[in-house]
PDB file of C-alpha atoms in Angstrom:
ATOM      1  CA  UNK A   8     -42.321  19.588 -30.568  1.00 42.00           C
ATOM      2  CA  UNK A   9     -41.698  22.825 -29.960  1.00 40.00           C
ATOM      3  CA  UNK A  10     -39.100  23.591 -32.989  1.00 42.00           C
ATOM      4  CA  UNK A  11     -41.742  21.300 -35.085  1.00 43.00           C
ATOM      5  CA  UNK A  12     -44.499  24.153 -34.561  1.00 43.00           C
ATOM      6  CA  UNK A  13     -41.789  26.999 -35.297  1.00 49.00           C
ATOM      7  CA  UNK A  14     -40.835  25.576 -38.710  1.00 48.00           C
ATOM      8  CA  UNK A  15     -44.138  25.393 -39.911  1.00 47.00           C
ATOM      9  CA  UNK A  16     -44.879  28.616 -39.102  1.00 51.00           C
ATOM     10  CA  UNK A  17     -41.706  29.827 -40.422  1.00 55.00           C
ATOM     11  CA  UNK A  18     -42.876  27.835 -43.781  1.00 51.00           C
ATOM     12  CA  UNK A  19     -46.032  29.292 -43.568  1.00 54.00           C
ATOM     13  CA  UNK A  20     -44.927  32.733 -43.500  1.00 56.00           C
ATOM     14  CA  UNK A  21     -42.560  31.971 -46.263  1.00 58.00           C
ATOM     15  CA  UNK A  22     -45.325  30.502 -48.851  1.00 55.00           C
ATOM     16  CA  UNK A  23     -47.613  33.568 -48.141  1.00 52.00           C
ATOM     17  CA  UNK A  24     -44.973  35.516 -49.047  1.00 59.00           C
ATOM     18  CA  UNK A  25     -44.339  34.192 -52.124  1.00 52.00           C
ATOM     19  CA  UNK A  26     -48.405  33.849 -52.896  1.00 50.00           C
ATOM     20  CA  UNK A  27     -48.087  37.787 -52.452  1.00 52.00           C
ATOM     21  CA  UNK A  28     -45.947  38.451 -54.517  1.00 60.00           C
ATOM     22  CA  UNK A  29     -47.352  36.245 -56.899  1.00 51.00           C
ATOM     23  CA  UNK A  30     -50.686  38.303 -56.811  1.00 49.00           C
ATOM     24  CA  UNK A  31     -48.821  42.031 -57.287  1.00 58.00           C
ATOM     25  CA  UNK A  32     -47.144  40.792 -60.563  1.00 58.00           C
ATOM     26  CA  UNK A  33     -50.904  39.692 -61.883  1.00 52.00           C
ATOM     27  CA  UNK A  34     -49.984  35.941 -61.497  1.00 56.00           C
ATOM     28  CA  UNK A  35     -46.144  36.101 -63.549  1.00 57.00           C
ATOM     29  CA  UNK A  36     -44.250  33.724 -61.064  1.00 57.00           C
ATOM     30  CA  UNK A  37     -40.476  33.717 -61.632  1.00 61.00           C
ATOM     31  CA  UNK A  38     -38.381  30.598 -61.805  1.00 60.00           C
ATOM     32  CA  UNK A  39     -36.559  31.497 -58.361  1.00 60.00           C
ATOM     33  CA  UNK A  40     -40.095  31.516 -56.727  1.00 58.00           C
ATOM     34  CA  UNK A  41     -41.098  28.266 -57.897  1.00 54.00           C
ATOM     35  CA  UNK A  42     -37.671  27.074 -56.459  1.00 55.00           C
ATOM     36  CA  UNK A  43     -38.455  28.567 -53.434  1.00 56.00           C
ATOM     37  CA  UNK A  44     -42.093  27.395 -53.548  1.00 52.00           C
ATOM     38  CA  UNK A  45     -40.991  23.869 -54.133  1.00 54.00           C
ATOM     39  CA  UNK A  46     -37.836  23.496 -51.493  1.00 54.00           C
ATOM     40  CA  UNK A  47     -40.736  24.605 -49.219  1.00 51.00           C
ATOM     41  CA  UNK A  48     -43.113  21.876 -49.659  1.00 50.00           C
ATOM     42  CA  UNK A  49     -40.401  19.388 -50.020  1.00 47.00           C
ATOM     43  CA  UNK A  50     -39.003  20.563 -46.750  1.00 47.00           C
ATOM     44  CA  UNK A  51     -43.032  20.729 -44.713  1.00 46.00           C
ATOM     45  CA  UNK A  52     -43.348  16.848 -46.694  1.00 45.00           C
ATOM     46  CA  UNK A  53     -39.681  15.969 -45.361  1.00 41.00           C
ATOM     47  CA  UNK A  54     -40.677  16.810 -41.571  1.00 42.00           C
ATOM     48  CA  UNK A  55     -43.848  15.144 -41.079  1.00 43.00           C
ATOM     49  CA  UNK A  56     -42.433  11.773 -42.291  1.00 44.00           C
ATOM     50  CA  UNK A  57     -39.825  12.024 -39.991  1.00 41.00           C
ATOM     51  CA  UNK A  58     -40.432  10.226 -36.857  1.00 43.00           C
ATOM     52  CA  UNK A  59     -40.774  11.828 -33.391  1.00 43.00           C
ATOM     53  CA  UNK A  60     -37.819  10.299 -31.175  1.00 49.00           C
ATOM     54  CA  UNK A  61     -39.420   8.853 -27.505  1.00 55.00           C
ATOM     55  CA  UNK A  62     -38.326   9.019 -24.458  1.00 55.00           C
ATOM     56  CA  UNK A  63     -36.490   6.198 -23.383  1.00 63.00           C
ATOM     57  CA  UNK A  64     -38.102   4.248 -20.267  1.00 58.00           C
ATOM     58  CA  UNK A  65     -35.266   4.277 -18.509  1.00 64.00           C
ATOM     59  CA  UNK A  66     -31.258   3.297 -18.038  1.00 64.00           C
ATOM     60  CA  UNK A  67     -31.485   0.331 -15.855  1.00 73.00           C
ATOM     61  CA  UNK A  68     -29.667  -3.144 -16.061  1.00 91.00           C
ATOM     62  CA  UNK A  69     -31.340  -5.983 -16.469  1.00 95.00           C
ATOM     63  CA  UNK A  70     -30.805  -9.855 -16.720  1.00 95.00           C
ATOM     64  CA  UNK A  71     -32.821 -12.848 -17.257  1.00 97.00           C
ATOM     65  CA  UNK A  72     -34.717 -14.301 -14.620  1.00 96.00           C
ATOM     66  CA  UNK A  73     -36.382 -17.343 -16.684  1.00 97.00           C
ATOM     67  CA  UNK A  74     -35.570 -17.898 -19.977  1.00 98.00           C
ATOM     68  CA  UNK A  75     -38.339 -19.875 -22.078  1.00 98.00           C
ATOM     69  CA  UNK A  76     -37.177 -20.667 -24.494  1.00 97.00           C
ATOM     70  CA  UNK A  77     -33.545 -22.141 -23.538  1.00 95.00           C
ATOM     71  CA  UNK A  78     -34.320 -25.616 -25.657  1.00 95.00           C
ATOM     72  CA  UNK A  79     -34.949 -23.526 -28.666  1.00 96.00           C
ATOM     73  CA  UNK A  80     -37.717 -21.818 -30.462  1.00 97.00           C
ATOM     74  CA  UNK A  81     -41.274 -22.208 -29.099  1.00 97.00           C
ATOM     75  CA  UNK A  82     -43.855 -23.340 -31.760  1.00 97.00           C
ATOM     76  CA  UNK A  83     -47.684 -23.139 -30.818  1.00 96.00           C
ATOM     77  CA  UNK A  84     -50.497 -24.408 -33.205  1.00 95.00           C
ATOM     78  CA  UNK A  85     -53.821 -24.794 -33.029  1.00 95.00           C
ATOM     79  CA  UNK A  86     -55.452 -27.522 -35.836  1.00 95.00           C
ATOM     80  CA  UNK A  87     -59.083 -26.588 -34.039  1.00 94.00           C
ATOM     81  CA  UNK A  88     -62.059 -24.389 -34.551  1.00 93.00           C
ATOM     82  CA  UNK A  89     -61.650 -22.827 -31.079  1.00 93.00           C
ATOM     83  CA  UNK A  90     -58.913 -21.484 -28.978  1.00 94.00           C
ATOM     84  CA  UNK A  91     -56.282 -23.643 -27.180  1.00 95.00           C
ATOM     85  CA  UNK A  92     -53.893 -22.825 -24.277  1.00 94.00           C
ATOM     86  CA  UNK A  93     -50.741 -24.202 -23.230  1.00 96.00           C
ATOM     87  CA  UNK A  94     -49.604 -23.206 -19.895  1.00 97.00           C
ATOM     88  CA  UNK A  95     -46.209 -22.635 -19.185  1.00 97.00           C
ATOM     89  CA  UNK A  96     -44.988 -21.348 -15.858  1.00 98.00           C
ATOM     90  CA  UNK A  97     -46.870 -20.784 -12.759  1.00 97.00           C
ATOM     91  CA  UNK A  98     -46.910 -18.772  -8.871  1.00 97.00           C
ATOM     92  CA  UNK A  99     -44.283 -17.004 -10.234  1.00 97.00           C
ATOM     93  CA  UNK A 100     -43.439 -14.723  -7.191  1.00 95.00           C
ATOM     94  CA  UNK A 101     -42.692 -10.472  -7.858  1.00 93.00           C
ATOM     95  CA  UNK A 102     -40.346  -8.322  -5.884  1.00 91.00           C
ATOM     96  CA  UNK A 103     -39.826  -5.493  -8.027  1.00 94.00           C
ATOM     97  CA  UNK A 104     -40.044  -4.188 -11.663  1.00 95.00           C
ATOM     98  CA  UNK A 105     -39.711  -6.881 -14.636  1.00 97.00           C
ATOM     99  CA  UNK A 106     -40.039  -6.992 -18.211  1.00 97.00           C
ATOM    100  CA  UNK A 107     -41.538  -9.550 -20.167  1.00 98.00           C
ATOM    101  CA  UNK A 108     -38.792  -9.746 -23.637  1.00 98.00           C
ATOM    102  CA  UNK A 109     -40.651 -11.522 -26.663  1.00 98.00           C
ATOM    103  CA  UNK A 110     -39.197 -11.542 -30.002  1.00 98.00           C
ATOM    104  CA  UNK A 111     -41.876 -12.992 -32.604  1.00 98.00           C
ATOM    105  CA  UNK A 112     -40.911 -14.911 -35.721  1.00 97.00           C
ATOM    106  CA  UNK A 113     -43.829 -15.317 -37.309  1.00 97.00           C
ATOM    107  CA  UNK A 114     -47.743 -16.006 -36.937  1.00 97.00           C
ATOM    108  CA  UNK A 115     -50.556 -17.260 -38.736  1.00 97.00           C
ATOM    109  CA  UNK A 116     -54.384 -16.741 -38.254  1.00 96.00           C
ATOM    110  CA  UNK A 117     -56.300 -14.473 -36.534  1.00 92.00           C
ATOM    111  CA  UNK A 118     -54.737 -14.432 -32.951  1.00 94.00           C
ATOM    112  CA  UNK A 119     -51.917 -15.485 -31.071  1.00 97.00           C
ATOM    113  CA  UNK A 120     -51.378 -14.484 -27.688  1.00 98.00           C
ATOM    114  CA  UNK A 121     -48.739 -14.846 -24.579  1.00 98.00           C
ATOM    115  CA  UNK A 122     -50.914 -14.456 -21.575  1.00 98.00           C
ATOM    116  CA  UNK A 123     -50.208 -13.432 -18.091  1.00 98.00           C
ATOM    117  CA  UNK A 124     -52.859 -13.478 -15.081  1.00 98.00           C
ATOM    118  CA  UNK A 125     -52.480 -11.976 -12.094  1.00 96.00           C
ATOM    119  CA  UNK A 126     -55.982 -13.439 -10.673  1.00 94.00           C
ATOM    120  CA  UNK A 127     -57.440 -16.136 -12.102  1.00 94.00           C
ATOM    121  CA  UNK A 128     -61.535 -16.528 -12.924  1.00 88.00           C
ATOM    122  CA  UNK A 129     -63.267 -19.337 -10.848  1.00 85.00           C
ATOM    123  CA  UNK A 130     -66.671 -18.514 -12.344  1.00 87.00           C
ATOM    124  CA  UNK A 131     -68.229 -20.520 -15.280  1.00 88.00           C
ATOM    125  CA  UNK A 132     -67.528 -17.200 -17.485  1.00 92.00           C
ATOM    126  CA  UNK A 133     -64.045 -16.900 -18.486  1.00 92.00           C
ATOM    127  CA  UNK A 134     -63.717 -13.494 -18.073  1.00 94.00           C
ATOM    128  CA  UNK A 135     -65.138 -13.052 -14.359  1.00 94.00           C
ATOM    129  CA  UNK A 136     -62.675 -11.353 -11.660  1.00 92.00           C
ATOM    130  CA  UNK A 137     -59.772 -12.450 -14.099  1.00 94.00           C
ATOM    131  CA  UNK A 138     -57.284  -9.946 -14.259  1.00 96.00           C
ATOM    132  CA  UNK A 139     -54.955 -10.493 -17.126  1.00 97.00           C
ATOM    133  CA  UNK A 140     -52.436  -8.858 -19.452  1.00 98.00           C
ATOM    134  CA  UNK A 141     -52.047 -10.236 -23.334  1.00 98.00           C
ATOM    135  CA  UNK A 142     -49.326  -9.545 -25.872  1.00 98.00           C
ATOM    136  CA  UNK A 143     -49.525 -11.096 -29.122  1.00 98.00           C
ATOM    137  CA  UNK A 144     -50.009 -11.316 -33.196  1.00 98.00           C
ATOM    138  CA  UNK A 145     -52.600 -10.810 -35.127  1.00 97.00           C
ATOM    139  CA  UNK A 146     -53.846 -10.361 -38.877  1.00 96.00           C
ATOM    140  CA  UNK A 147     -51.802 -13.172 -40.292  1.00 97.00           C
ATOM    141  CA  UNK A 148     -48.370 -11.949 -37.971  1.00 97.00           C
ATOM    142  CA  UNK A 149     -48.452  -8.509 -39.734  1.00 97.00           C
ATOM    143  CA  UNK A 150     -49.337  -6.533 -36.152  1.00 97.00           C
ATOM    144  CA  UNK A 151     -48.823  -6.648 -32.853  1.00 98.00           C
ATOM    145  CA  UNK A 152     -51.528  -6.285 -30.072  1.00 97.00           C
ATOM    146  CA  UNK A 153     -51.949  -6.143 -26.321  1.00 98.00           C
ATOM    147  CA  UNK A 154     -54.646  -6.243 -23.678  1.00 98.00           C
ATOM    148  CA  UNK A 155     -55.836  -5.597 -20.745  1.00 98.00           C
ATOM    149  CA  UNK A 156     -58.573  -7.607 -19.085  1.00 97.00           C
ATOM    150  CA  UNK A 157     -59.744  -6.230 -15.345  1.00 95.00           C
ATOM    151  CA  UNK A 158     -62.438  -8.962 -15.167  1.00 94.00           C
ATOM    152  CA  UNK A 159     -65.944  -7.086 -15.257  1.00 94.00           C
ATOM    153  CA  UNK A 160     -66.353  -7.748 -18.437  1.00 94.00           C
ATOM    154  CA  UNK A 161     -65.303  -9.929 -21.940  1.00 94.00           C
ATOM    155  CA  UNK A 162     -64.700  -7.049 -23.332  1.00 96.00           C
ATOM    156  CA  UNK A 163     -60.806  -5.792 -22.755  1.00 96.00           C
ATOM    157  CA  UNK A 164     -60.492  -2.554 -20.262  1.00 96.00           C
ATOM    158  CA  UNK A 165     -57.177  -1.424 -22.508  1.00 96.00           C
ATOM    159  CA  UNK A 166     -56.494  -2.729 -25.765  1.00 96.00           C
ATOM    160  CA  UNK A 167     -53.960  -1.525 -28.820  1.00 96.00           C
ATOM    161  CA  UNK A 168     -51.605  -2.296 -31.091  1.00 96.00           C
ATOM    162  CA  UNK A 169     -48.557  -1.547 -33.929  1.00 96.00           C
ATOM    163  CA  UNK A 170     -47.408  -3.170 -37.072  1.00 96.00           C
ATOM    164  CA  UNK A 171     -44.830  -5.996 -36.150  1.00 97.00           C
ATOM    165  CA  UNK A 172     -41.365  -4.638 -35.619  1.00 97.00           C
ATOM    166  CA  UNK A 173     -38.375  -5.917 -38.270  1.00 96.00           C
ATOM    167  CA  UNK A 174     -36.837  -7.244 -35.699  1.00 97.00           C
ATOM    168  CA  UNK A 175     -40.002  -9.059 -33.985  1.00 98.00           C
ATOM    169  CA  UNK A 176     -39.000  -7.699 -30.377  1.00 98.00           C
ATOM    170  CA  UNK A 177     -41.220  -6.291 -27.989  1.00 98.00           C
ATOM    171  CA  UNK A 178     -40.651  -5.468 -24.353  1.00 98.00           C
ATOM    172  CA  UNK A 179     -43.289  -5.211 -21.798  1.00 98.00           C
ATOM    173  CA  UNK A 180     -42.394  -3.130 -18.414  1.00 97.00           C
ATOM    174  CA  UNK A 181     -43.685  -3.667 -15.537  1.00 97.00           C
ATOM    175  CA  UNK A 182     -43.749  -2.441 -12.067  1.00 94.00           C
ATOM    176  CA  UNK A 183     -43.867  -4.237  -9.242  1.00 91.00           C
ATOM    177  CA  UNK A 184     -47.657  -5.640  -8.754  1.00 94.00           C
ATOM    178  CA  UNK A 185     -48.659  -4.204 -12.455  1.00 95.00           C
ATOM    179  CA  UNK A 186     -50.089  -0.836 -11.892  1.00 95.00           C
ATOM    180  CA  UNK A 187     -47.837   0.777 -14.015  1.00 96.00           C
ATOM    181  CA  UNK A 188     -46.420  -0.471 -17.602  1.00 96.00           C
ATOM    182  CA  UNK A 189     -45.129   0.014 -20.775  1.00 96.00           C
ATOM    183  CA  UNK A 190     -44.622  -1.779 -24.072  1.00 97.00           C
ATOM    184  CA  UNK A 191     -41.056  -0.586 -25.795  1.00 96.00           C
ATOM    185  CA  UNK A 192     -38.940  -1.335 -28.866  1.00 95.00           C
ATOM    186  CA  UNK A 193     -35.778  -3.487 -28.723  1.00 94.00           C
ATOM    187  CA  UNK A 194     -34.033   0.113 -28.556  1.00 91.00           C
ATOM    188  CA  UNK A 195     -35.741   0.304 -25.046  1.00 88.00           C
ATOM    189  CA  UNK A 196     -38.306   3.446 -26.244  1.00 92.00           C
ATOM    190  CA  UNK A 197     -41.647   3.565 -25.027  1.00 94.00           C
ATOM    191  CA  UNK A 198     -44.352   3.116 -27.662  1.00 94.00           C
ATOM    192  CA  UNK A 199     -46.974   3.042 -25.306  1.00 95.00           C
ATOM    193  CA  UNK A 200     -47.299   3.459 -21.671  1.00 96.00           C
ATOM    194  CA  UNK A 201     -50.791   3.733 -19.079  1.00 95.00           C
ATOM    195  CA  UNK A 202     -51.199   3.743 -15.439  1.00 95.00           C
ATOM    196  CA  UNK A 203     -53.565   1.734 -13.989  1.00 95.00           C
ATOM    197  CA  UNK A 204     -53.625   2.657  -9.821  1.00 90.00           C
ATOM    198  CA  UNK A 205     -55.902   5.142 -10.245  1.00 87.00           C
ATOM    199  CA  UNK A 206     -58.661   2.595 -11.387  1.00 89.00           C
ATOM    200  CA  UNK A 207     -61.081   0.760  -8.582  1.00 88.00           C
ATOM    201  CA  UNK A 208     -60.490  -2.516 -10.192  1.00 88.00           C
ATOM    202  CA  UNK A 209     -56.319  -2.105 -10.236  1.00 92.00           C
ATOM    203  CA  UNK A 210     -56.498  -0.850  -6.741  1.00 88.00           C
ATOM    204  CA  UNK A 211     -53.213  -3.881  -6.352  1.00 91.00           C
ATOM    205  CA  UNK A 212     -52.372  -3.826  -9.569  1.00 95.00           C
ATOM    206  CA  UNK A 213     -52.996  -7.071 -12.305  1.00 97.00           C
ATOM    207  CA  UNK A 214     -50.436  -8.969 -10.297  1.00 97.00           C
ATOM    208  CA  UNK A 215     -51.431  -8.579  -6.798  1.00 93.00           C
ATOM    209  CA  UNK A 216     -49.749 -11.631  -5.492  1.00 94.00           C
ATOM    210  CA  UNK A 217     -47.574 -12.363  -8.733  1.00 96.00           C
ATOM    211  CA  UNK A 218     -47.500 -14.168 -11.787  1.00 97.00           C
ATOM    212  CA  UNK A 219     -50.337 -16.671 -11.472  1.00 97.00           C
ATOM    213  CA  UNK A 220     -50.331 -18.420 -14.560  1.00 98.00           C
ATOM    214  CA  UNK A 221     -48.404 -17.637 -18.051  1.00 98.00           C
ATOM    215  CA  UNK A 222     -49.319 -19.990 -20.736  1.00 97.00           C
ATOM    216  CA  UNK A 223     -49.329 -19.432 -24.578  1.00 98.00           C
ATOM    217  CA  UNK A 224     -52.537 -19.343 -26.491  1.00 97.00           C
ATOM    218  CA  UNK A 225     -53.819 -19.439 -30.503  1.00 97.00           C
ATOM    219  CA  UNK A 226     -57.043 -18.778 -32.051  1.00 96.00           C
ATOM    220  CA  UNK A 227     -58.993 -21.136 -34.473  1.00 96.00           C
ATOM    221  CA  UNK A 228     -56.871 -22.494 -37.333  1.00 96.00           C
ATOM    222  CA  UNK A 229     -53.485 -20.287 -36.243  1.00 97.00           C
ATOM    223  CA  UNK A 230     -49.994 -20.751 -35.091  1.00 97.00           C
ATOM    224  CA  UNK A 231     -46.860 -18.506 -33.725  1.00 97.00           C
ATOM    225  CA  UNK A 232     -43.311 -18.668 -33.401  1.00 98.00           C
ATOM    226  CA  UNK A 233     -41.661 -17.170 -30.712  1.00 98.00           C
ATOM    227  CA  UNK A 234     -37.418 -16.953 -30.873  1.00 98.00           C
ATOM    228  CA  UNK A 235     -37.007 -15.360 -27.294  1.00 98.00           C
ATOM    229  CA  UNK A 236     -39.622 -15.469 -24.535  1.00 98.00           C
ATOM    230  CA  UNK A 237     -37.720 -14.159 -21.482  1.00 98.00           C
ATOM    231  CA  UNK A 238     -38.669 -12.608 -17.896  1.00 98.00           C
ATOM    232  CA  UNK A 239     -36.262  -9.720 -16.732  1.00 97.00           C
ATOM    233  CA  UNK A 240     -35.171  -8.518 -13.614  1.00 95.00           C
ATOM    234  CA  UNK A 241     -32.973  -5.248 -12.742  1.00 94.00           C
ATOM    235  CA  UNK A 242     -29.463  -5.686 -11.873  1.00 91.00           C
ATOM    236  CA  UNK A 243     -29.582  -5.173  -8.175  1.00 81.00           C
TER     237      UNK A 243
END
């Protein structure tokens, strides 16, 4: 960041001075200042489409704990006007950091969603005391998205999103009871990462006693395709 800021001051100081000298010859600009006028812009244009590298989560290990998707690739679809869920693992118990590995074929409709609780709702509205993190597609498969729900209200406590890698891979990190995560690229760099034990409501994290319930879900008239749907531990 730092040598970001210093070139475009360095650029800046180099375009005033040709703007200067520009003014004491009464607006004749020579051919080698046009050059030098141009190389600059190209060069300012150059850097801010450049991508800032992230810092990598970290170096660890790590296997596959369950593998969903062992038979082959999962298909959900949803023929209804109203959301459907297909459950797929349950009580799934948490002794340390994991990583949930999806890699996303394709999608179609409005939302598609992999769902994780860590608490689930017993009152007649959905939402209430459910604490839950989401990873899915959305607009047709063109973006990725991800909540998270702390169960005061419908509306999600966290929510974001990023076009759909090339690749269709997205990592979620973990730690142990969900207080702190991360979504990263199949290169293992963070794209986005919050910490949640600082909040009344995450006082244990989303997964205070585990994995309670991951099950697949799709929106009215949509469907996904999911190649890889894995859960990861650390090499111990």
């Amino acid at each position: 960041m730092l040598l970001s800021i210093t070139f475009y001051i360095f650029a800046g100081l180099l375009t005033l001075a040709v703007v200067l000298r520009v003014i004491r010859r009464k607006g004749k600009i020579a051919l080698t200042e046009w050059l030098s006028a141009l190389a600059i812009v190209v060069s300012i244009i150059t850097a801010l489409n450049v991508p800032q590298q992230l810092a990598p989560a970290d170096s660890s290990e790590w296997i596959v704990r369950k593998d969903y998707t062992s038979s082959g690739t999962i298909f959900e679809a949803n023929s209804l006007d109203g959301y459907t869920s297909n459950p797929i693992d349950r009580d799934i118990l948490i002794s340390g950091p994991f990583r949930l590995y999806v890699q996303f074929l394709e999608g179609k409709g409005i939302n598609n969603a992999i769902l994780l609780f860590g608490r689930e709702t017993e009152s007649q509205n959905w939402w209430q005391d459910m604490t839950r993190f989401e990873v899915g597609l959305e607009e047709d498969g063109k973006r990725v998205f991800y909540i998270i729900r702390d169960g005061t209200s419908e509306i999600p406590f966290i929510s974001g999103g990023f076009s759909k890698p090339k690749d269709g891979i997205v990592i979620v990190q973990f730690d142990s009871h969900g207080r702190h995560l991360s979504v990263l690229n199949s290169d293992g760099y963070v794209k986005w990462t919050t910490d949640l034990s600082q909040n009344r409501n995450f006082a244990n994290g989303i997964f205070p006693e585990g994995i309670k319930l991951l099950q697949l879900s799709s929106g009215p008239y949509s469907e996904m395709k999911i190649r890889r749907l894995l859960l990861l531990e650390p090499v111990k």
